[in-house]
């Protein structure tokens, strides 16, 4: 069997974790390339043996079996439409960008027309299989709470007149729909967007963003009630050692998705 060919968009903390694991994999192994902006400082971090590409035509020439976006919302707009237009499957982590209905519709239209496929990573969250199963329930109530320590929201706290260093009680920064949350905090709420897209959509998914001095990590709480039963899920993620803004598990979640993409047996 020949090597699987993968293009990573971005080479930061998450892509670095993915690349390290894929380069170590054998039978059949992976040939990797990284798509970066021409002036990207990340180029210096890309190890030998991984091709650096700076334009879409180079992606087409490399001929990937799979493209993985781990680069942020700018890259979703810069590169994902073009990769879908090449007819490629694109696994994306920056799902919050899809709160923009027009942009999401554009990606779906390109994928339909050109044969590409937009694959949404579960990322820092779990339980999306259950949420998908209840998405058409008649009496569904789905709510997501993000609970993070003050350091994660210091700018927002100061804007509300709180000192992040001396905060003693939890502060609710936001309560509303997943669409409003993703638009307000696009970089922080990829998880809310993933939940909304697995479930009943951005308007019907409730979100609370809480800053809690007692939180020991990035905590995600999902509650779903419907005629089928209840779900109560709590995940506490440790930050990535190389980027405290991202949860360490995200690279592993993307790797699990890569395995599923190429596997003869798939768990849906
Ligand atoms: N779904 C989730 O649960 C989840 C969780 C954490 C992070 N994320 C997403 O993953 C992204 C990457 O996280 P990270 O910790 O690796 O970030 P990082 O800052 O360590 O790395 C980002 C990389 O992307 C590159 N980049 C930025 N803009 C680009 C563009 N337009 N084109 C190509 N490359 C570009 C940067 O040069 C850098 O190499 C985040 O921005 C976030 O949107 C998703």
XYZ file of N, CA and C and ligand atoms in Angstrom:
848
model
N 0.850 -1.198 0.000
C 0.000 0.000 0.000
C 0.888 1.251 0.000
N 0.539 2.254 -0.816
C 1.403 3.437 -0.868
C 1.070 4.395 0.283
N 2.028 5.282 0.544
C 1.869 6.245 1.639
C 0.607 7.076 1.463
N 0.029 7.473 2.586
C -1.103 8.402 2.551
C -0.549 9.810 2.504
N -1.158 10.619 1.662
C -0.615 11.965 1.472
C -1.525 12.974 2.178
N -0.928 13.760 3.083
C -1.709 14.688 3.909
C -1.088 16.084 3.840
N -1.929 17.094 3.630
C -1.492 18.492 3.744
C -2.073 19.077 5.020
N -1.204 19.653 5.849
C -1.636 20.379 7.040
C -1.676 21.860 6.703
N -2.789 22.539 7.001
C -2.814 24.000 6.859
C -2.417 24.569 8.207
N -1.289 25.285 8.250
C -0.747 25.823 9.501
C 0.247 24.848 10.103
N 1.208 25.401 10.858
C 2.132 24.527 11.585
C 2.390 25.123 12.964
N 1.324 25.152 13.764
C 1.443 25.609 15.145
C 1.399 24.423 16.074
N 0.824 24.676 17.238
C 0.809 23.678 18.292
C 0.058 22.401 17.870
N -1.150 22.552 17.356
C -1.972 21.383 17.024
C -1.382 20.639 15.820
N -1.041 21.384 14.766
C -0.476 20.727 13.570
C 0.835 20.028 13.917
N 1.618 20.622 14.824
C 2.881 19.991 15.237
C 2.631 18.645 15.904
N 1.615 18.580 16.767
C 1.266 17.302 17.413
C 0.846 16.265 16.365
N 0.042 16.710 15.408
C -0.446 15.782 14.379
C 0.722 15.279 13.529
N 1.582 16.215 13.108
C 2.701 15.840 12.234
C 3.617 14.842 12.935
N 3.913 15.083 14.229
C 4.819 14.179 14.954
C 4.251 12.765 14.949
N 2.960 12.633 15.192
C 2.353 11.294 15.245
C 2.298 10.658 13.854
N 1.956 11.448 12.830
C 1.837 10.862 11.487
C 3.210 10.462 10.933
N 4.242 11.261 11.254
C 5.584 10.907 10.764
C 6.087 9.622 11.415
N 5.621 9.354 12.641
C 6.070 8.142 13.353
C 5.269 6.912 12.915
N 4.162 7.126 12.204
C 3.302 5.989 11.827
C 3.930 5.199 10.683
N 3.744 3.873 10.727
C 4.282 2.994 9.671
C 3.115 2.219 9.052
N 3.424 1.572 7.908
C 2.440 0.661 7.295
C 1.068 1.305 7.083
N 0.810 2.115 6.159
C 1.719 2.455 5.063
C 2.509 3.743 5.320
N 2.246 4.451 6.381
C 2.966 5.697 6.641
C 2.353 6.888 5.901
N 2.879 8.074 6.202
C 2.304 9.306 5.657
C 3.379 10.159 4.988
N 3.044 10.746 3.874
C 3.864 11.801 3.275
C 3.169 13.119 3.595
N 3.904 14.048 4.222
C 3.269 15.277 4.707
C 3.765 16.516 3.986
N 2.845 17.480 3.848
C 3.211 18.828 3.410
C 2.446 19.807 4.291
N 2.991 21.024 4.405
C 2.356 22.064 5.220
C 2.080 23.264 4.324
N 0.844 23.777 4.384
C 0.502 24.994 3.633
C 0.576 26.179 4.590
N 1.465 27.123 4.292
C 1.652 28.309 5.130
C 1.552 29.562 4.284
N 1.298 30.696 4.943
C 1.414 31.954 4.220
C 2.896 32.165 3.885
N 3.204 32.829 2.743
C 4.613 32.937 2.308
C 5.521 33.538 3.387
N 4.993 34.469 4.183
C 5.839 35.148 5.188
C 5.706 34.523 6.577
N 5.176 33.317 6.688
C 4.858 32.756 8.007
C 6.109 32.445 8.827
N 6.139 32.925 10.087
C 7.265 32.575 10.961
C 7.278 31.089 11.317
N 6.163 30.386 11.112
C 6.102 28.956 11.435
C 6.977 28.110 10.521
N 7.362 28.668 9.383
C 8.174 27.908 8.420
C 9.433 27.358 9.090
N 10.022 28.156 9.998
C 11.275 27.754 10.649
C 11.082 26.519 11.535
N 9.852 26.249 11.949
C 9.595 25.114 12.853
C 9.329 23.810 12.104
N 9.089 23.921 10.799
C 8.700 22.718 10.048
C 9.910 21.796 9.910
N 9.814 20.554 10.398
C 10.981 19.667 10.350
C 11.307 19.219 8.922
N 12.537 18.757 8.766
C 12.961 18.219 7.476
C 12.076 17.037 7.112
N 11.832 16.862 5.856
C 10.991 15.737 5.440
C 9.545 16.143 5.228
N 9.188 17.371 5.639
C 7.830 17.873 5.367
C 7.955 19.015 4.366
N 7.268 18.882 3.244
C 7.330 19.921 2.216
C 6.566 21.152 2.685
N 7.109 22.346 2.402
C 6.383 23.582 2.721
C 5.795 24.132 1.424
N 4.474 24.341 1.430
C 3.763 24.864 0.265
C 3.219 26.248 0.622
N 3.160 27.139 -0.356
C 2.651 28.476 -0.038
C 1.515 28.895 -0.971
N 1.065 27.984 -1.819
C -0.029 28.346 -2.725
C -0.866 27.112 -3.061
N -2.108 27.365 -3.456
C -3.032 26.264 -3.719
C -2.603 25.378 -4.879
N -1.955 25.981 -5.896
C -1.557 25.120 -7.017
C -0.502 24.109 -6.576
N 0.297 24.490 -5.544
C 1.275 23.528 -5.009
C 0.555 22.413 -4.240
N -0.570 22.743 -3.622
C -1.371 21.701 -2.952
C -1.879 20.714 -4.008
N -2.385 21.259 -5.108
C -2.897 20.392 -6.180
C -1.786 19.484 -6.701
N -0.595 20.032 -6.874
C 0.532 19.234 -7.383
C 0.929 18.147 -6.387
N 0.904 18.477 -5.081
C 1.257 17.492 -4.048
C 0.270 16.321 -4.070
N -0.994 16.617 -4.410
C -2.008 15.568 -4.550
C -2.380 14.874 -3.246
N -2.864 15.629 -2.239
C -3.170 14.984 -0.957
C -4.415 14.107 -1.015
N -4.421 13.088 -0.126
C -5.637 12.297 0.090
C -6.539 13.008 1.101
N -5.922 13.880 1.914
C -6.663 14.584 2.974
C -5.932 15.884 3.290
N -6.738 16.942 3.532
C -6.193 18.223 4.000
C -6.718 18.446 5.417
N -5.848 18.941 6.305
C -6.261 19.195 7.688
C -5.997 20.656 8.013
N -7.042 21.388 8.370
C -6.869 22.791 8.797
C -6.677 22.835 10.304
N -5.541 23.394 10.756
C -5.294 23.656 12.178
C -4.571 24.985 12.249
N -5.233 26.019 11.739
C -4.533 27.297 11.529
C -5.350 28.512 11.945
N -6.625 28.364 12.189
C -7.417 29.510 12.624
C -8.429 29.967 11.588
N -9.197 30.987 12.003
C -10.341 31.408 11.200
C -9.923 32.078 9.896
N -8.759 32.758 9.904
C -8.264 33.376 8.670
C -7.996 32.313 7.618
N -7.385 31.211 8.059
C -7.059 30.129 7.121
C -8.322 29.452 6.601
N -9.366 29.421 7.412
C -10.627 28.842 6.928
C -11.072 29.595 5.676
N -10.914 30.905 5.708
C -11.353 31.709 4.555
C -10.313 31.710 3.442
N -9.016 31.738 3.822
C -7.951 31.827 2.802
C -7.826 30.541 1.993
N -7.908 29.396 2.667
C -7.468 28.151 2.022
C -8.522 27.060 1.896
N -9.489 27.022 2.825
C -10.428 25.889 2.786
C -11.308 25.912 1.529
N -11.845 27.089 1.099
C -12.649 27.057 -0.142
C -11.845 26.514 -1.330
N -10.594 26.932 -1.431
C -9.761 26.500 -2.562
C -9.475 25.003 -2.516
N -9.242 24.469 -1.316
C -8.971 23.024 -1.209
C -10.229 22.226 -1.558
N -11.391 22.718 -1.116
C -12.645 22.031 -1.480
C -12.864 22.096 -2.991
N -12.474 23.226 -3.582
C -12.646 23.381 -5.034
C -11.729 22.440 -5.813
N -10.661 21.957 -5.148
C -9.799 20.939 -5.791
C -10.413 19.547 -5.656
N -11.586 19.469 -5.018
C -12.272 18.182 -4.861
C -11.724 17.374 -3.695
N -11.066 18.039 -2.733
C -10.385 17.315 -1.650
C -11.252 17.236 -0.391
N -11.075 16.186 0.416
C -11.677 16.179 1.740
C -10.849 17.074 2.670
N -11.525 17.963 3.422
C -10.822 18.915 4.288
C -11.374 18.784 5.704
N -10.495 18.345 6.607
C -10.861 18.186 8.020
C -10.543 19.500 8.721
N -11.559 20.159 9.297
C -11.325 21.499 9.858
C -11.484 21.501 11.373
N -10.609 22.293 12.029
C -10.708 22.464 13.483
C -11.317 23.811 13.851
N -11.206 24.813 12.976
C -11.670 26.168 13.317
C -13.142 26.332 12.948
N -13.957 25.507 13.587
C -15.367 25.364 13.207
C -16.185 26.613 13.521
N -15.695 27.425 14.489
C -16.419 28.651 14.835
C -16.644 29.542 13.617
N -15.744 29.463 12.628
C -15.892 30.290 11.417
C -17.190 29.977 10.673
N -17.756 28.804 10.936
C -18.968 28.392 10.213
C -20.235 29.017 10.793
N -20.086 29.855 11.826
C -21.286 30.552 12.335
C -21.790 31.551 11.293
N -20.902 31.944 10.379
C -21.285 32.862 9.295
C -22.032 32.036 8.233
N -23.352 32.233 8.218
C -24.202 31.381 7.365
C -23.805 31.436 5.896
N -23.479 32.655 5.421
C -23.155 32.801 3.992
C -21.867 32.042 3.668
N -20.882 32.142 4.574
C -19.601 31.454 4.344
C -19.799 29.939 4.366
N -20.563 29.466 5.334
C -20.819 28.024 5.439
C -21.521 27.522 4.167
N -22.531 28.293 3.717
C -23.266 27.888 2.514
C -22.338 27.853 1.302
N -21.397 28.799 1.269
C -20.427 28.833 0.146
C -19.573 27.557 0.150
N -19.108 27.163 1.344
C -18.275 25.962 1.429
C -19.063 24.722 1.003
N -20.310 24.645 1.462
C -21.140 23.483 1.108
C -21.361 23.448 -0.411
N -21.617 24.626 -0.985
C -21.872 24.679 -2.443
C -20.629 24.246 -3.222
N -19.444 24.704 -2.772
C -18.205 24.320 -3.477
C -18.003 22.806 -3.361
N -18.199 22.279 -2.134
C -17.990 20.837 -1.923
C -18.932 20.036 -2.825
N -20.195 20.458 -2.889
C -21.181 19.741 -3.727
C -20.777 19.762 -5.192
N -20.350 20.946 -5.642
C -20.077 21.119 -7.067
C -18.797 20.391 -7.484
N -17.775 20.442 -6.611
C -16.448 19.942 -7.015
C -16.108 18.571 -6.447
N -16.969 18.040 -5.581
C -16.697 16.702 -5.052
C -15.837 16.694 -3.803
N -15.523 17.876 -3.241
C -14.779 17.923 -1.977
C -15.704 17.575 -0.819
N -15.113 17.458 0.355
C -15.922 17.100 1.526
C -15.398 17.862 2.735
N -16.306 18.545 3.440
C -15.919 19.295 4.635
C -16.144 18.391 5.838
N -15.057 18.030 6.536
C -15.130 17.121 7.683
C -14.920 17.943 8.946
N -15.876 17.887 9.872
C -15.811 18.738 11.063
C -15.250 17.939 12.230
N -14.147 18.421 12.802
C -13.491 17.707 13.898
C -14.242 17.946 15.209
N -14.260 16.927 16.065
C -14.897 17.101 17.380
C -14.028 17.986 18.268
N -12.736 18.059 17.992
C -11.840 18.979 18.689
C -11.809 18.739 20.187
N -12.016 19.815 20.939
C -11.880 19.750 22.402
C -13.089 19.117 23.081
N -14.121 18.786 22.315
C -15.372 18.313 22.915
C -15.618 16.838 22.616
N -16.427 16.207 23.448
C -16.859 14.830 23.195
C -18.378 14.788 23.216
N -18.923 13.598 23.003
C -20.368 13.416 23.112
C -21.162 13.850 21.895
N -20.463 14.213 20.802
C -21.192 14.730 19.633
C -22.010 13.640 18.942
N -21.606 12.373 19.136
C -22.390 11.273 18.565
C -23.797 11.257 19.171
N -23.887 11.451 20.492
C -25.195 11.472 21.159
C -26.006 12.690 20.694
N -25.324 13.823 20.630
C -26.027 15.057 20.240
C -26.572 14.926 18.814
N -25.792 14.278 17.946
C -26.278 14.034 16.569
C -27.517 13.151 16.585
N -27.502 12.173 17.495
C -28.626 11.229 17.540
C -29.922 11.905 17.996
N -29.820 12.919 18.873
C -31.056 13.562 19.371
C -31.408 14.843 18.612
N -30.659 15.144 17.562
C -30.839 16.466 16.938
C -32.258 16.694 16.408
N -32.974 15.624 16.065
C -34.335 15.811 15.546
C -35.394 15.548 16.609
N -34.997 15.424 17.885
C -35.976 15.191 18.956
C -36.976 16.348 18.982
N -38.215 16.023 19.346
C -39.268 17.064 19.323
C -39.131 18.011 20.510
N -38.616 17.478 21.639
C -38.527 18.333 22.844
C -37.075 18.472 23.292
N -36.230 18.882 22.384
C -34.801 18.951 22.719
C -34.437 20.287 23.352
N -33.735 20.192 24.477
C -33.145 21.384 25.080
C -31.641 21.111 25.195
N -30.831 21.861 24.459
C -29.388 21.625 24.421
C -28.664 22.871 24.889
N -27.816 22.710 25.884
C -27.109 23.860 26.457
C -25.643 23.510 26.688
N -24.788 24.449 26.358
C -23.341 24.282 26.533
C -22.830 25.381 27.451
N -21.978 24.975 28.400
C -21.342 25.982 29.262
C -19.832 25.857 29.142
N -19.181 26.976 28.878
C -17.720 27.044 28.902
C -17.321 27.679 30.222
N -16.473 27.004 30.993
C -16.046 27.536 32.297
C -14.519 27.544 32.307
N -13.943 28.726 32.313
C -12.478 28.830 32.227
C -11.949 29.723 33.348
N -10.667 29.563 33.701
C -10.080 30.442 34.719
C -9.949 31.884 34.212
N -9.810 32.864 35.136
C -9.777 34.284 34.732
C -8.713 34.614 33.692
N -7.570 33.911 33.716
C -6.494 34.236 32.762
C -6.968 34.099 31.315
N -7.940 33.211 31.086
C -8.417 32.988 29.714
C -9.250 34.167 29.200
N -9.780 34.975 30.121
C -10.702 36.051 29.720
C -10.296 37.382 30.344
N -8.992 37.626 30.533
C -8.594 38.807 31.301
C -9.061 40.110 30.621
N -8.962 40.194 29.297
C -9.395 41.409 28.601
C -10.877 41.676 28.813
N -11.676 40.629 28.656
C -13.140 40.769 28.798
C -13.498 41.153 30.233
N -12.800 40.561 31.211
C -13.081 40.876 32.622
C -12.777 42.338 32.917
N -11.619 42.787 32.435
C -11.243 44.195 32.681
C -12.273 45.128 32.061
N -12.751 44.760 30.853
C -13.755 45.609 30.188
C -15.024 45.714 31.022
N -15.291 44.698 31.850
C -16.493 44.728 32.706
C -16.186 45.308 34.094
N -14.948 45.780 34.287
C -14.588 46.403 35.565
C -14.086 45.431 36.618
N -13.758 44.171 36.238
C -13.228 43.198 37.201
C -11.716 43.115 37.056
N -11.046 42.870 38.193
C -9.604 42.614 38.142
C -9.413 41.095 38.086
N -8.879 40.560 36.962
C -8.744 39.093 36.831
C -7.915 38.483 37.961
N -6.954 39.243 38.500
C -6.051 38.686 39.529
C -6.764 38.498 40.873
N -7.818 39.261 41.128
C -8.444 39.193 42.462
C -9.891 38.685 42.399
N -10.295 38.185 41.248
C -11.688 37.712 41.110
C -11.956 36.580 42.117
N -13.035 36.682 42.899
C -13.280 35.652 43.922
C -14.540 34.838 43.624
N -15.403 35.347 42.763
C -16.658 34.649 42.435
C -16.730 34.428 40.916
N -17.449 33.380 40.471
C -17.631 33.216 39.024
C -18.392 34.411 38.409
N -18.012 34.764 37.195
C -18.711 35.840 36.469
C -19.212 35.264 35.145
N -20.506 35.423 34.874
C -21.043 34.989 33.575
C -20.799 36.101 32.564
N -19.976 35.806 31.570
C -19.633 36.825 30.567
C -20.671 36.890 29.465
N -21.340 35.759 29.229
C -22.269 35.713 28.089
C -23.303 34.627 28.319
N -24.510 34.906 27.893
C -25.582 33.913 27.896
C -26.441 34.176 26.663
N -26.526 33.214 25.766
C -27.307 33.461 24.549
C -27.248 32.257 23.631
N -27.379 32.496 22.329
C -27.354 31.382 21.376
C -25.924 31.112 20.911
N -25.728 29.918 20.340
C -24.402 29.559 19.829
C -23.984 30.501 18.695
N -24.953 30.999 17.920
C -24.567 31.899 16.820
C -24.001 33.208 17.381
N -24.697 33.763 18.401
C -24.199 35.009 18.999
C -22.834 34.771 19.658
N -22.703 33.613 20.342
C -21.452 33.311 21.052
C -20.288 33.187 20.073
N -20.497 32.465 18.978
C -19.415 32.249 18.007
C -19.029 33.564 17.332
N -20.027 34.446 17.117
C -19.724 35.732 16.486
C -18.959 36.638 17.452
N -19.324 36.587 18.743
C -18.673 37.442 19.742
C -17.256 36.981 20.059
N -17.092 35.666 20.207
C -15.790 35.100 20.624
C -15.353 34.037 19.627
N -15.086 34.417 18.371
C -14.849 33.397 17.346
C -13.690 32.459 17.661
N -12.639 32.980 18.290
C -11.462 32.121 18.511
C -11.685 31.176 19.686
N -12.577 31.542 20.602
C -12.743 30.762 21.830
C -13.858 29.746 21.758
N -14.766 29.910 20.804
C -15.962 29.065 20.863
C -16.120 28.140 19.666
N -15.001 27.575 19.212
C -15.082 26.512 18.202
C -15.942 25.373 18.721
N -15.863 25.125 20.028
C -16.585 24.014 20.632
C -18.102 24.231 20.567
N -18.539 25.448 20.856
C -19.983 25.740 20.789
C -20.484 25.546 19.360
N -19.649 25.937 18.398
C -20.048 25.790 16.993
C -20.131 24.314 16.613
N -19.179 23.504 17.098
C -19.207 22.065 16.793
C -20.476 21.442 17.363
N -20.819 21.832 18.581
C -22.019 21.292 19.224
C -23.280 21.698 18.445
N -23.334 22.966 18.048
C -24.502 23.455 17.306
C -24.672 22.713 15.986
N -23.542 22.465 15.301
C -23.626 21.807 13.998
C -23.928 20.316 14.129
N -23.468 19.692 15.227
C -23.844 18.295 15.465
C -25.314 18.221 15.843
N -25.784 19.240 16.556
C -27.136 19.238 17.102
C -28.127 20.019 16.264
N -28.983 20.779 16.927
C -30.122 21.396 16.229
C -29.814 22.734 15.573
N -28.525 23.110 15.476
C -28.172 24.351 14.789
C -27.802 25.465 15.757
N -27.308 26.573 15.182
C -26.748 27.663 15.976
C -27.802 28.408 16.800
N -29.034 28.512 16.265
C -30.050 29.291 17.013
C -30.618 28.483 18.171
N -30.692 27.171 18.007
C -31.371 26.328 19.002
C -30.403 25.731 20.025
N -29.158 26.194 20.018
C -28.176 25.707 20.995
C -27.843 26.852 21.944
N -28.099 26.644 23.230
C -27.837 27.688 24.222
C -26.393 27.640 24.695
N -25.837 28.810 24.987
C -24.435 28.882 25.430
C -24.307 29.834 26.622
N -23.551 29.388 27.642
C -23.149 30.265 28.740
C -21.625 30.265 28.782
N -21.042 31.449 28.914
C -19.590 31.561 29.056
C -19.316 32.104 30.460
N -18.661 31.270 31.270
C -18.452 31.633 32.670
C -16.954 31.682 32.956
N -16.567 32.729 33.643
C -15.185 32.858 34.092
C -15.166 32.509 35.578
N -14.393 31.499 35.957
C -14.496 30.975 37.323
C -13.097 30.869 37.949
N -12.842 31.621 39.021
C -11.508 31.543 39.640
C -11.203 30.158 40.212
N -12.242 29.334 40.425
C -12.007 27.982 40.958
C -11.748 26.956 39.846
N -11.903 27.355 38.580
C -11.707 26.398 37.473
C -10.232 26.016 37.369
N -9.991 24.714 37.243
C -8.594 24.248 37.191
C -8.123 24.018 35.757
N -9.023 24.108 34.806
C -8.660 23.911 33.403
C -9.792 24.475 32.563
N -9.756 24.186 31.276
C -10.853 24.616 30.403
C -11.965 23.593 30.499
N -13.057 23.988 31.153
C -14.134 23.039 31.419
C -15.279 23.239 30.411
N -15.765 22.125 29.885
C -16.911 22.147 28.968
C -18.030 21.319 29.592
N -19.203 21.919 29.741
C -20.351 21.194 30.287
C -21.451 21.208 29.232
N -21.927 20.025 28.881
C -23.022 19.917 27.907
C -24.193 19.233 28.591
N -25.374 19.829 28.457
C -26.575 19.183 28.987
C -27.610 19.117 27.869
N -28.159 17.924 27.687
C -29.220 17.750 26.682
C -30.364 16.997 27.335
N -31.580 17.515 27.160
C -32.748 16.755 27.600
C -33.709 16.667 26.413
N -34.317 15.502 26.287
C -35.282 15.305 25.209
C -36.185 14.147 25.600
N -37.139 13.853 24.733
C -38.037 12.720 25.006
C -37.266 11.395 25.073
N -36.021 11.392 24.569
C -35.233 10.150 24.577
C -34.434 9.959 25.867
N -34.303 10.994 26.666
C -33.541 10.881 27.906
C -32.699 12.120 28.142
N -31.650 11.958 28.942
C -30.818 13.118 29.280
C -29.336 12.803 29.071
N -28.607 13.835 28.755
C -27.141 13.751 28.686
C -26.582 14.826 29.604
N -25.594 14.442 30.400
C -24.881 15.425 31.204
C -23.404 15.089 31.092
N -22.647 16.001 30.529
C -21.255 15.694 30.190
C -20.353 16.810 30.687
N -19.267 16.431 31.340
C -18.313 17.449 31.806
C -16.911 17.020 31.394
N -16.223 17.899 30.701
C -14.848 17.617 30.268
C -13.952 18.730 30.806
N -12.842 18.364 31.411
C -11.855 19.370 31.831
C -10.578 19.102 31.046
N -10.240 20.031 30.177
C -9.085 19.851 29.301
C -7.855 20.553 29.844
N -6.712 19.894 29.728
C -5.454 20.551 30.081
C -4.952 21.328 28.863
N -4.371 22.509 29.098
C -3.865 23.280 27.955
C -2.689 22.590 27.272
N -2.536 22.881 25.996
C -1.383 22.354 25.260
C -0.097 22.931 25.872
N 0.940 22.099 26.031
C 2.209 22.619 26.558
C 2.828 23.670 25.638
N 2.450 23.653 24.346
C 3.075 24.601 23.413
C 2.183 25.795 23.063
N 0.904 25.742 23.420
C 0.010 26.895 23.216
C -1.112 26.847 24.255
N -0.986 27.655 25.330
C -1.967 27.581 26.417
C -3.394 27.920 25.975
N -3.540 28.559 24.792
C -4.897 28.904 24.323
C -5.626 27.677 23.780
N -4.888 26.650 23.370
C -5.529 25.460 22.796
C -5.457 24.307 23.793
N -6.498 23.477 23.789
C -6.490 22.293 24.657
C -5.609 21.222 24.019
N -4.876 20.526 24.872
C -3.892 19.536 24.415
C -4.557 18.416 23.622
N -5.786 18.092 24.014
C -6.494 16.954 23.419
C -6.820 17.179 21.932
N -6.815 18.432 21.485
C -7.324 18.715 20.129
C -6.507 17.986 19.053
N -5.191 17.987 19.201
C -4.354 17.263 18.233
C -4.712 15.777 18.207
N -4.954 15.211 19.383
C -5.316 13.789 19.468
C -6.685 13.535 18.824
N -7.600 14.483 19.017
C -8.940 14.337 18.407
C -8.828 14.360 16.876
N -7.955 15.229 16.372
C -7.776 15.287 14.916
C -7.100 14.018 14.406
N -6.144 13.501 15.189
C -5.495 12.244 14.789
C -6.507 11.101 14.730
N -7.412 11.061 15.715
C -8.449 10.020 15.713
C -9.313 10.156 14.454
N -9.579 11.397 14.052
C -10.377 11.618 12.842
C -9.614 11.177 11.592
N -8.294 11.402 11.585
C -7.474 10.959 10.438
C -7.528 9.433 10.341
N -7.392 8.771 11.500
C -7.453 7.289 11.509
C -8.789 6.820 10.940
N -9.874 7.475 11.379
C -11.203 7.092 10.885
C -11.306 7.313 9.381
N -10.730 8.417 8.930
C -10.834 8.748 7.508
C -10.239 7.651 6.626
N -9.123 7.052 7.102
C -8.443 6.057 6.275
C -8.791 4.616 6.655
N -9.620 4.427 7.697
C -9.838 3.076 8.227
C -10.861 2.287 7.428
N -10.716 0.952 7.398
C -11.740 0.113 6.771
C -12.982 -0.030 7.662
N -12.815 0.248 8.960
C -13.945 0.185 9.901
C -14.102 1.555 10.521
N -15.298 2.129 10.473
C -15.509 3.500 10.949
C -16.592 3.519 12.020
N -16.322 4.229 13.105
C -17.349 4.418 14.126
C -18.021 5.761 13.892
N -19.302 5.758 13.619
C -20.004 7.022 13.332
C -20.861 7.438 14.528
N -12.283 22.697 17.515
C -11.622 22.878 18.646
O -12.000 22.353 19.698
C -10.377 23.722 18.645
C -9.635 23.853 19.823
C -8.464 24.601 19.798
C -8.071 25.251 18.640
N -8.840 25.121 17.519
C -8.448 25.815 16.275
O -7.151 25.418 15.897
C -6.420 26.558 15.461
C -4.936 26.303 15.611
O -4.598 26.145 16.979
P -3.052 26.075 17.433
O -3.063 25.935 18.912
O -2.313 25.094 16.617
O -2.600 27.557 17.030
P -1.116 28.123 16.823
O -1.216 29.597 17.004
O -0.135 27.350 17.637
O -0.792 27.816 15.289
C -1.482 28.390 14.209
C -0.717 28.102 12.928
O -1.512 28.495 11.807
C -0.722 29.334 10.937
N -1.638 30.235 10.224
C -2.335 31.281 10.726
N -3.086 31.833 9.753
C -2.868 31.094 8.627
C -3.357 31.174 7.284
N -4.235 32.120 6.919
N -2.910 30.249 6.393
C -2.035 29.278 6.747
N -1.534 29.171 8.009
C -1.945 30.074 8.920
C 0.254 30.021 11.877
O 1.386 30.499 11.171
C 0.603 28.864 12.803
O 1.531 28.019 12.160
C -6.968 27.693 16.332
O -6.817 28.946 15.703
C -8.426 27.320 16.500
O -9.242 27.980 15.525
C -9.957 24.373 17.504
